[in-house]
Amino acid sequence: MTGLLLLAACGGGGGFEPTPVATAIPGPLWSEVAPLRDAAAQTGRMIGAAVFSSRLGSDAAYTGAAGRHFNSLTAEWEMKWNPIQRIPGVYDFSGGDRIVDFAESRGMRVKGHALVWHGATPEWVNALSPPELRIAFEDHIRTVAEHYRRRVYAWDVVNEAIDDSQPGLRSTVFSRGLGSDYVAEAFRQARRADPEAQLIYNDYGAEGLNRKSNDVYNLVKDLKERGLVDGVGLQMHISAASFPALADIQANIQRLADLGLQVNISEMDVRVKDVPGDAATKLPGQRQVYRDVVAACVAVPRCEAVTLWGFTDAHSWIDNAFGADDPLLFDEQYRAKPAFFGVLDAYLGR
Ligand code: XIL
């Protein structure tokens, strides 16, 4: 359709600019491009994606692209407290187990996400007294981490505990009921339940150098000194229109690695809605951001993984959380976007 418009515009003999056609130049299908995981593996890195179990197996393109391009998976929803223990004491591992089964059948690793997150806590947890909360908290961490022992290589143990607007911990059901040492307690409990897993602190808005990333740094430094944390995840939900300075992202990854921690980019997506212009500007801009951020990880030996928060624009949480957008590597028809090649370039050192 747009191609016809372009022909008509060219044939019109000037007088107006042809309609931009960036969206009408489809990239190659997911099955026609080199597996991203091979490029990542050449650098010894994991490239991961967040997935939903319901689409694995039922949607051929989704399943094919996930299996071809990634060597690590994370449950976008199904390993959180709410879906796993919606009813007190009743554990449902079915969704998470399907993801782990799929990953194992394709030689992929799995990163567990997330044992403690105020954003996915079932309603009943809010009604507990402090002593009841402590028991539920310890039971949940122990039961889930034991269930997935040897099947996940890592856990996001605590997610998003640092406050956005003031120094220190965010006020949540956990900080209010258990006190500020709940973060260390969660790590202690996870370590007991799964001594081999890499235990990770994960947060957003702490990608560059700022007050929040300083707080994350100080938190994980303290936990590391107590032998409780092994890694830190930088979520990287960013916009190509405004994102932390690359030099700051680089310096932040480096200072965390210098603590002896593994670092991973844990939930990357790059919004383009607010980039001025049309797709011809937005998509190359998005490609550049993906390339540069992944390259910042590849530059640090301890930055071992990049996980994308989905992989196709057909299914992204961004549409609900921030408004309609195209933040991922494949378009809605599972064709590789410029962003895909940006990530590939980063792993190939281009
Ligand atoms: C989001 C998922 O993408 C949604 O599907 C779900 O409804 C809510 O959670 N930070 C996190 C992720 O750590 O767990 C969130 O995932 C996105 C923000």
XYZ file of N, CA and C in Angstrom, residues 104-285:
546
model
N 14.721 -25.683 29.151
C 15.622 -26.842 29.234
C 15.640 -27.620 27.923
N 14.484 -27.689 27.253
C 14.422 -28.437 25.996
C 15.214 -27.735 24.893
N 15.500 -26.457 25.062
C 16.275 -25.716 24.048
C 17.668 -25.333 24.538
N 18.103 -25.896 25.635
C 19.434 -25.554 26.132
C 19.560 -24.120 26.607
N 18.469 -23.570 27.126
C 18.512 -22.193 27.628
C 18.557 -22.205 29.139
N 19.088 -21.137 29.715
C 19.061 -20.989 31.168
C 17.831 -20.162 31.562
N 17.514 -20.218 32.852
C 16.359 -19.456 33.346
C 16.790 -18.604 34.526
N 16.385 -17.344 34.503
C 16.582 -16.465 35.658
C 15.242 -16.298 36.355
N 15.172 -16.642 37.613
C 13.930 -16.504 38.367
C 13.640 -15.043 38.667
N 12.360 -14.666 38.566
C 11.946 -13.271 38.801
C 10.522 -13.299 39.327
N 10.209 -12.825 40.472
C 11.058 -12.250 41.499
C 10.466 -12.723 42.836
N 11.315 -13.035 43.801
C 10.789 -13.600 45.054
C 10.028 -12.565 45.877
N 10.567 -11.367 45.989
C 9.940 -10.335 46.817
C 9.783 -9.057 46.000
N 8.557 -8.733 45.655
C 8.271 -7.487 44.941
C 6.903 -6.982 45.390
N 6.886 -5.773 45.930
C 5.613 -5.230 46.411
C 4.585 -5.135 45.277
N 5.071 -5.036 44.028
C 4.171 -4.853 42.887
C 3.435 -6.118 42.463
N 3.773 -7.258 43.024
C 3.080 -8.497 42.633
C 2.781 -9.335 43.867
N 2.293 -8.652 44.885
C 1.988 -9.327 46.142
C 0.481 -9.524 46.243
N 0.032 -10.740 46.532
C -1.413 -10.957 46.615
C -2.035 -10.155 47.758
N -3.292 -9.843 47.594
C -4.030 -9.015 48.546
C -3.914 -9.526 49.988
N -3.964 -10.826 50.156
C -3.993 -11.378 51.522
C -2.743 -11.023 52.319
N -1.645 -10.795 51.641
C -0.398 -10.471 52.347
C -0.530 -9.142 53.101
N -1.293 -8.217 52.521
C -1.456 -6.903 53.146
C -2.214 -6.969 54.469
N -2.975 -8.017 54.665
C -3.811 -8.107 55.868
C -3.101 -8.810 57.027
N -1.858 -9.261 56.808
C -1.181 -10.044 57.852
C -0.610 -9.138 58.955
N -0.577 -9.662 60.168
C 0.113 -8.969 61.258
C 1.617 -9.141 61.026
N 2.460 -8.304 61.652
C 3.905 -8.465 61.438
C 4.418 -9.885 61.694
N 4.036 -10.552 62.780
C 4.556 -11.929 62.949
C 4.051 -12.883 61.865
N 2.797 -12.706 61.452
C 2.282 -13.562 60.355
C 3.007 -13.264 59.050
N 3.273 -11.994 58.830
C 3.963 -11.598 57.599
C 5.357 -12.227 57.548
N 6.038 -12.220 58.682
C 7.388 -12.811 58.700
C 7.332 -14.285 58.319
N 6.360 -14.991 58.838
C 6.244 -16.423 58.516
C 5.914 -16.612 57.034
N 4.952 -15.828 56.541
C 4.555 -15.967 55.128
C 5.720 -15.625 54.200
N 6.451 -14.604 54.547
C 7.605 -14.133 53.766
C 8.671 -15.229 53.692
N 8.987 -15.804 54.831
C 10.022 -16.841 54.843
C 9.530 -18.102 54.129
N 8.267 -18.465 54.344
C 7.708 -19.654 53.672
C 7.730 -19.487 52.161
N 7.300 -18.310 51.720
C 7.221 -18.106 50.270
C 8.597 -18.211 49.629
N 9.550 -17.485 50.200
C 10.901 -17.501 49.606
C 11.453 -18.933 49.616
N 11.324 -19.604 50.747
C 11.898 -20.949 50.857
C 11.217 -21.918 49.882
N 9.904 -21.899 49.850
C 9.179 -22.875 49.021
C 9.470 -22.668 47.532
N 9.470 -21.417 47.109
C 9.677 -21.151 45.680
C 11.138 -21.421 45.292
N 12.064 -20.935 46.111
C 13.483 -21.133 45.765
C 13.853 -22.615 45.815
N 13.273 -23.355 46.756
C 13.557 -24.805 46.793
C 12.950 -25.503 45.576
N 11.749 -25.089 45.202
C 11.097 -25.718 44.036
C 11.960 -25.590 42.779
N 12.534 -24.398 42.592
C 13.290 -24.164 41.350
C 14.787 -24.400 41.495
N 15.197 -24.953 42.620
C 16.622 -25.213 42.835
C 17.177 -26.081 41.704
N 18.319 -25.685 41.196
C 19.020 -26.343 40.079
C 18.303 -26.163 38.745
N 17.182 -25.499 38.731
C 16.489 -25.266 37.460
C 16.567 -23.792 37.060
N 16.852 -22.922 38.008
C 17.160 -21.529 37.656
C 18.604 -21.266 38.074
N 19.306 -20.471 37.285
C 20.706 -20.212 37.644
C 20.797 -19.009 38.575
N 19.716 -18.244 38.661
C 19.756 -17.005 39.442
C 18.341 -16.636 39.870
N 18.260 -15.810 40.888
C 16.974 -15.248 41.321
C 17.083 -13.753 41.493
N 16.111 -13.027 40.977
C 15.891 -11.675 41.460
C 15.218 -11.858 42.812
N 15.984 -11.657 43.875
C 15.458 -11.944 45.213
C 14.558 -10.806 45.678
N 15.058 -9.597 45.565
C 14.262 -8.428 45.939
C 14.240 -7.480 44.742
N 13.049 -7.006 44.436
C 12.847 -6.159 43.263
C 12.326 -4.788 43.698
N 12.983 -3.740 43.241
C 12.475 -2.358 43.385
C 12.260 -1.924 44.832
N 13.251 -2.153 45.681
C 13.093 -1.793 47.102
C 13.484 -0.350 47.404
N 14.236 0.293 46.513
C 14.713 1.655 46.804
C 13.660 2.681 46.370
N 13.479 3.694 47.212
C 12.470 4.720 46.936
C 12.864 5.590 45.737
N 11.847 6.130 45.049
C 12.119 6.981 43.889
C 12.502 8.397 44.291
N 11.858 8.926 45.325
C 12.002 10.362 45.570
C 12.741 10.721 46.846
N 12.985 9.758 47.705
C 13.771 10.093 48.891
C 14.758 8.968 49.183
N 15.855 9.307 49.837
C 16.887 8.300 50.081
C 16.343 7.125 50.884
N 16.873 5.971 50.600
C 16.529 4.794 51.401
C 15.452 3.932 50.787
N 14.899 3.064 51.630
C 13.940 2.073 51.137
C 12.571 2.685 50.883
N 11.911 2.149 49.901
C 10.515 2.464 49.622
C 9.650 1.905 50.757
N 8.583 2.615 51.072
C 7.646 2.104 52.068
C 6.730 1.084 51.403
N 6.829 -0.161 51.818
C 5.985 -1.228 51.258
C 5.458 -2.075 52.394
N 4.612 -3.015 52.054
C 4.107 -3.947 53.055
C 5.267 -4.644 53.762
N 6.366 -4.845 53.060
C 7.506 -5.562 53.657
C 8.318 -4.656 54.587
N 8.610 -3.433 54.148
C 9.416 -2.554 55.008
C 8.619 -2.163 56.248
N 7.314 -1.964 56.077
C 6.490 -1.562 57.224
C 6.326 -2.713 58.222
N 6.132 -3.914 57.706
C 5.850 -5.039 58.599
C 7.091 -5.710 59.158
N 8.194 -5.656 58.382
C 9.372 -6.436 58.781
C 10.558 -5.568 59.168
N 10.462 -4.276 58.895
C 11.594 -3.396 59.195
C 12.588 -3.383 58.045
N 13.567 -2.475 58.151
C 14.431 -2.225 56.991
C 15.379 -3.392 56.710
N 15.540 -4.307 57.631
C 16.439 -5.434 57.359
C 15.763 -6.538 56.541
N 14.528 -6.261 56.085
C 13.832 -7.326 55.336
C 14.573 -7.704 54.058
N 15.293 -6.737 53.481
C 16.020 -7.044 52.238
C 17.087 -8.097 52.526
N 17.889 -7.860 53.558
C 18.921 -8.841 53.935
C 18.279 -10.179 54.319
N 17.152 -10.103 55.023
C 16.451 -11.335 55.424
C 16.037 -12.153 54.206
N 15.546 -11.475 53.190
C 15.120 -12.174 51.975
C 16.306 -12.901 51.342
N 17.441 -12.221 51.284
C 18.627 -12.855 50.691
C 19.099 -14.038 51.541
N 19.043 -13.879 52.860
C 19.467 -14.966 53.739
C 18.607 -16.204 53.512
N 17.310 -15.965 53.416
C 16.364 -17.066 53.234
C 16.567 -17.731 51.862
N 16.783 -16.916 50.846
C 17.000 -17.463 49.498
C 18.289 -18.277 49.456
N 19.304 -17.796 50.121
C 20.600 -18.517 50.133
C 20.442 -19.895 50.776
N 19.691 -19.918 51.879
C 19.469 -21.219 52.542
C 18.725 -22.185 51.622
N 17.748 -21.676 50.903
C 16.884 -22.539 50.085
C 17.566 -22.985 48.796
N 18.424 -22.141 48.244
C 19.094 -22.482 46.990
C 20.522 -21.929 47.016
N 21.411 -22.694 47.664
C 22.779 -22.183 47.866
C 23.551 -21.966 46.572
N 23.143 -22.631 45.477
C 23.916 -22.486 44.231
C 23.469 -21.302 43.380
N 22.290 -20.791 43.619
C 21.781 -19.739 42.719
C 22.511 -18.418 42.943
N 22.675 -17.693 41.856
C 23.181 -16.323 41.961
C 22.022 -15.468 42.492
N 22.254 -14.767 43.557
C 21.186 -13.971 44.175
C 21.349 -12.498 43.792
N 20.275 -11.958 43.234
C 20.354 -10.650 42.571
C 19.423 -9.634 43.225
N 19.900 -8.400 43.333
C 19.031 -7.268 43.646
C 18.712 -6.566 42.318
N 17.432 -6.276 42.076
C 17.006 -5.738 40.781
C 16.226 -4.439 40.975
N 16.493 -3.425 40.139
C 15.734 -2.175 40.286
C 15.739 -1.383 38.971
N 14.890 -0.350 38.938
C 14.814 0.536 37.768
C 15.256 1.935 38.181
N 15.530 2.770 37.204
C 15.912 4.150 37.495
C 17.286 4.244 38.136
N 17.994 3.144 38.131
C 19.328 3.109 38.746
C 20.356 2.683 37.698
N 20.072 3.036 36.432
C 20.949 2.605 35.348
C 22.161 3.511 35.211
N 21.935 4.811 35.382
C 23.035 5.769 35.227
C 23.615 6.135 36.587
N 24.054 7.373 36.721
C 24.593 7.836 38.008
C 23.642 8.870 38.558
N 22.994 8.553 39.649
C 22.042 9.475 40.272
C 21.817 9.036 41.722
N 20.963 9.766 42.424
C 20.728 9.435 43.828
C 20.247 7.997 44.005
N 19.326 7.582 43.133
C 18.776 6.235 43.298
C 19.844 5.171 43.023
N 20.650 5.400 41.993
C 21.680 4.379 41.711
C 22.751 4.387 42.799
N 22.978 5.558 43.441
C 23.897 5.570 44.590
C 23.318 4.745 45.734
N 22.013 4.869 45.949
C 21.375 4.079 47.012
C 21.459 2.583 46.710
N 21.224 2.234 45.437
C 21.338 0.815 45.062
C 22.770 0.344 45.291
N 23.713 1.177 44.875
C 25.134 0.836 45.061
C 25.437 0.576 46.542
N 24.991 1.479 47.396
C 25.282 1.328 48.827
C 24.580 0.108 49.419
N 23.355 -0.144 48.959
C 22.626 -1.321 49.446
C 23.363 -2.609 49.073
N 23.742 -2.740 47.794
C 24.363 -4.003 47.376
C 25.791 -4.128 47.911
N 26.446 -2.997 48.130
C 27.795 -3.030 48.735
C 27.693 -3.628 50.145
N 26.717 -3.148 50.878
C 26.510 -3.657 52.239
C 26.137 -5.148 52.213
N 25.224 -5.512 51.307
C 24.803 -6.922 51.239
C 25.962 -7.817 50.789
N 26.779 -7.293 49.887
C 27.928 -8.074 49.394
C 28.930 -8.298 50.528
N 29.146 -7.260 51.322
C 30.083 -7.400 52.445
C 29.586 -8.440 53.447
N 28.274 -8.629 53.480
C 27.711 -9.644 54.380
C 27.529 -10.994 53.666
N 28.046 -11.093 52.453
C 27.998 -12.370 51.728
C 26.604 -12.763 51.261
N 25.721 -11.775 51.114
C 24.326 -12.119 50.826
C 23.932 -11.945 49.363
N 24.549 -11.021 48.666
C 24.144 -10.751 47.282
C 25.279 -11.117 46.338
N 24.908 -11.596 45.125
C 25.912 -11.963 44.128
C 25.829 -11.117 42.873
N 24.687 -10.487 42.667
C 24.535 -9.771 41.409
C 23.533 -8.645 41.528
N 23.571 -7.781 40.522
C 22.614 -6.674 40.496
C 22.045 -6.551 39.084
N 20.739 -6.307 39.025
C 20.065 -6.158 37.735
C 19.636 -4.715 37.532
N 19.963 -4.185 36.370
C 19.541 -2.833 35.986
C 18.432 -3.002 34.962
N 17.227 -2.571 35.305
C 16.085 -2.932 34.451
C 16.188 -2.381 33.021
N 16.477 -1.086 32.886
C 16.662 -0.485 31.559
C 15.369 -0.395 30.734
N 14.286 0.032 31.396
C 13.086 0.429 30.645
C 13.299 1.894 30.283
N 13.728 2.152 29.060
C 14.114 3.520 28.705
C 13.412 3.970 27.427
N 13.530 5.284 27.180
C 12.999 5.850 25.941
C 14.165 6.345 25.100
N 14.067 6.154 23.786
C 15.122 6.667 22.911
C 15.137 8.191 22.920
N 14.048 8.802 23.439
C 13.992 10.272 23.482
C 14.733 10.831 24.690
N 14.844 10.062 25.760
C 15.589 10.536 26.928
C 15.981 9.343 27.763
N 17.263 9.203 27.961
C 17.763 8.054 28.726
C 19.073 8.484 29.366
N 19.535 7.738 30.364
C 20.749 8.155 31.063
C 21.946 8.231 30.113
N 22.857 9.142 30.412
C 24.063 9.284 29.577
C 24.791 7.942 29.515
N 25.234 7.595 28.312
C 25.907 6.293 28.153
C 27.144 6.186 29.028
N 27.868 7.307 29.173
C 29.070 7.279 30.025
C 28.685 6.955 31.466
N 27.507 7.425 31.885
C 27.053 7.143 33.250
C 26.631 5.681 33.399
N 25.944 5.159 32.376
C 25.565 3.737 32.408
C 26.835 2.887 32.492
N 27.805 3.264 31.650
C 29.070 2.509 31.642
C 29.749 2.556 33.011
N 29.822 3.762 33.576
C 30.501 3.930 34.872
C 29.747 3.185 35.972
N 28.431 3.189 35.895
C 27.632 2.501 36.917
C 27.830 0.992 36.849
N 27.793 0.440 35.628
C 28.038 -1.006 35.471
C 29.422 -1.334 36.033
N 30.388 -0.480 35.713
C 31.767 -0.745 36.149
C 31.904 -0.700 37.672
N 31.274 0.295 38.311
C 31.457 0.387 39.769
C 30.773 -0.773 40.485
N 29.658 -1.261 39.926
C 28.998 -2.430 40.519
C 29.858 -3.674 40.321
N 30.419 -3.809 39.120
C 31.312 -4.953 38.849
C 32.533 -4.893 39.765
N 33.013 -3.677 40.030
C 34.191 -3.527 40.890
C 33.926 -3.964 42.327
N 32.660 -4.065 42.705
C 32.326 -4.606 44.034
C 32.451 -6.132 44.057
N 32.706 -6.708 42.853
C 32.776 -8.166 42.775
C 31.425 -8.789 42.475
N 30.481 -7.965 42.020
C 29.141 -8.462 41.699
C 29.019 -8.770 40.211
N 28.196 -9.768 39.896
C 27.768 -9.950 38.509
C 26.751 -8.849 38.217
N 26.763 -8.351 36.994
C 25.806 -7.315 36.612
C 25.001 -7.844 35.440
N 23.714 -7.519 35.406
C 22.946 -7.832 34.194
C 21.956 -6.711 33.915
N 21.707 -6.541 32.642
C 20.629 -5.636 32.232
C 19.397 -6.531 32.172
N 18.391 -6.193 32.979
C 17.414 -7.232 33.307
C 16.065 -7.133 32.623
N 15.698 -5.955 32.105
C 14.329 -5.829 31.565
C 14.301 -4.823 30.423
N 15.261 -4.911 29.516
C 15.420 -3.801 28.572
C 14.273 -3.703 27.560
N 13.788 -2.485 27.394
C 12.979 -2.116 26.226
C 13.213 -0.635 25.978
N 13.027 -0.210 24.733
C 13.355 1.166 24.348
C 12.151 1.774 23.635
N 11.490 2.695 24.330
C 10.296 3.326 23.757
C 10.696 4.330 22.668
N 9.819 4.517 21.687
C 10.124 5.483 20.615
C 9.029 6.514 20.421
N 7.921 6.361 21.137
C 6.776 7.259 20.916
C 7.187 8.727 20.975
N 8.045 9.087 21.928
C 8.382 10.490 22.134
C 9.571 10.974 21.300
N 10.101 10.116 20.457
C 11.149 10.579 19.549
C 10.458 11.370 18.447
N 10.870 12.627 18.212
C 10.199 13.406 17.167
C 10.395 12.755 15.797
N 9.456 12.980 14.921
C 9.607 12.474 13.558
C 8.826 11.198 13.339
N 9.101 10.593 12.200
C 8.369 9.388 11.824
C 9.254 8.163 12.026
N 8.736 7.044 11.549
C 9.462 5.791 11.773
C 10.867 5.837 11.191
N 11.057 6.623 10.129
C 12.372 6.689 9.490
C 13.410 7.288 10.446
N 12.953 8.055 11.414
C 13.858 8.617 12.421
C 13.852 7.762 13.682
N 12.653 7.347 14.073
C 12.504 6.643 15.357
C 13.269 5.316 15.357
N 13.102 4.536 14.293
C 13.647 3.176 14.343
C 15.178 3.135 14.303
N 15.826 3.968 13.472
C 17.300 4.008 13.570
C 17.771 4.545 14.920
N 17.026 5.494 15.487
C 17.384 5.998 16.813
C 17.313 4.882 17.850
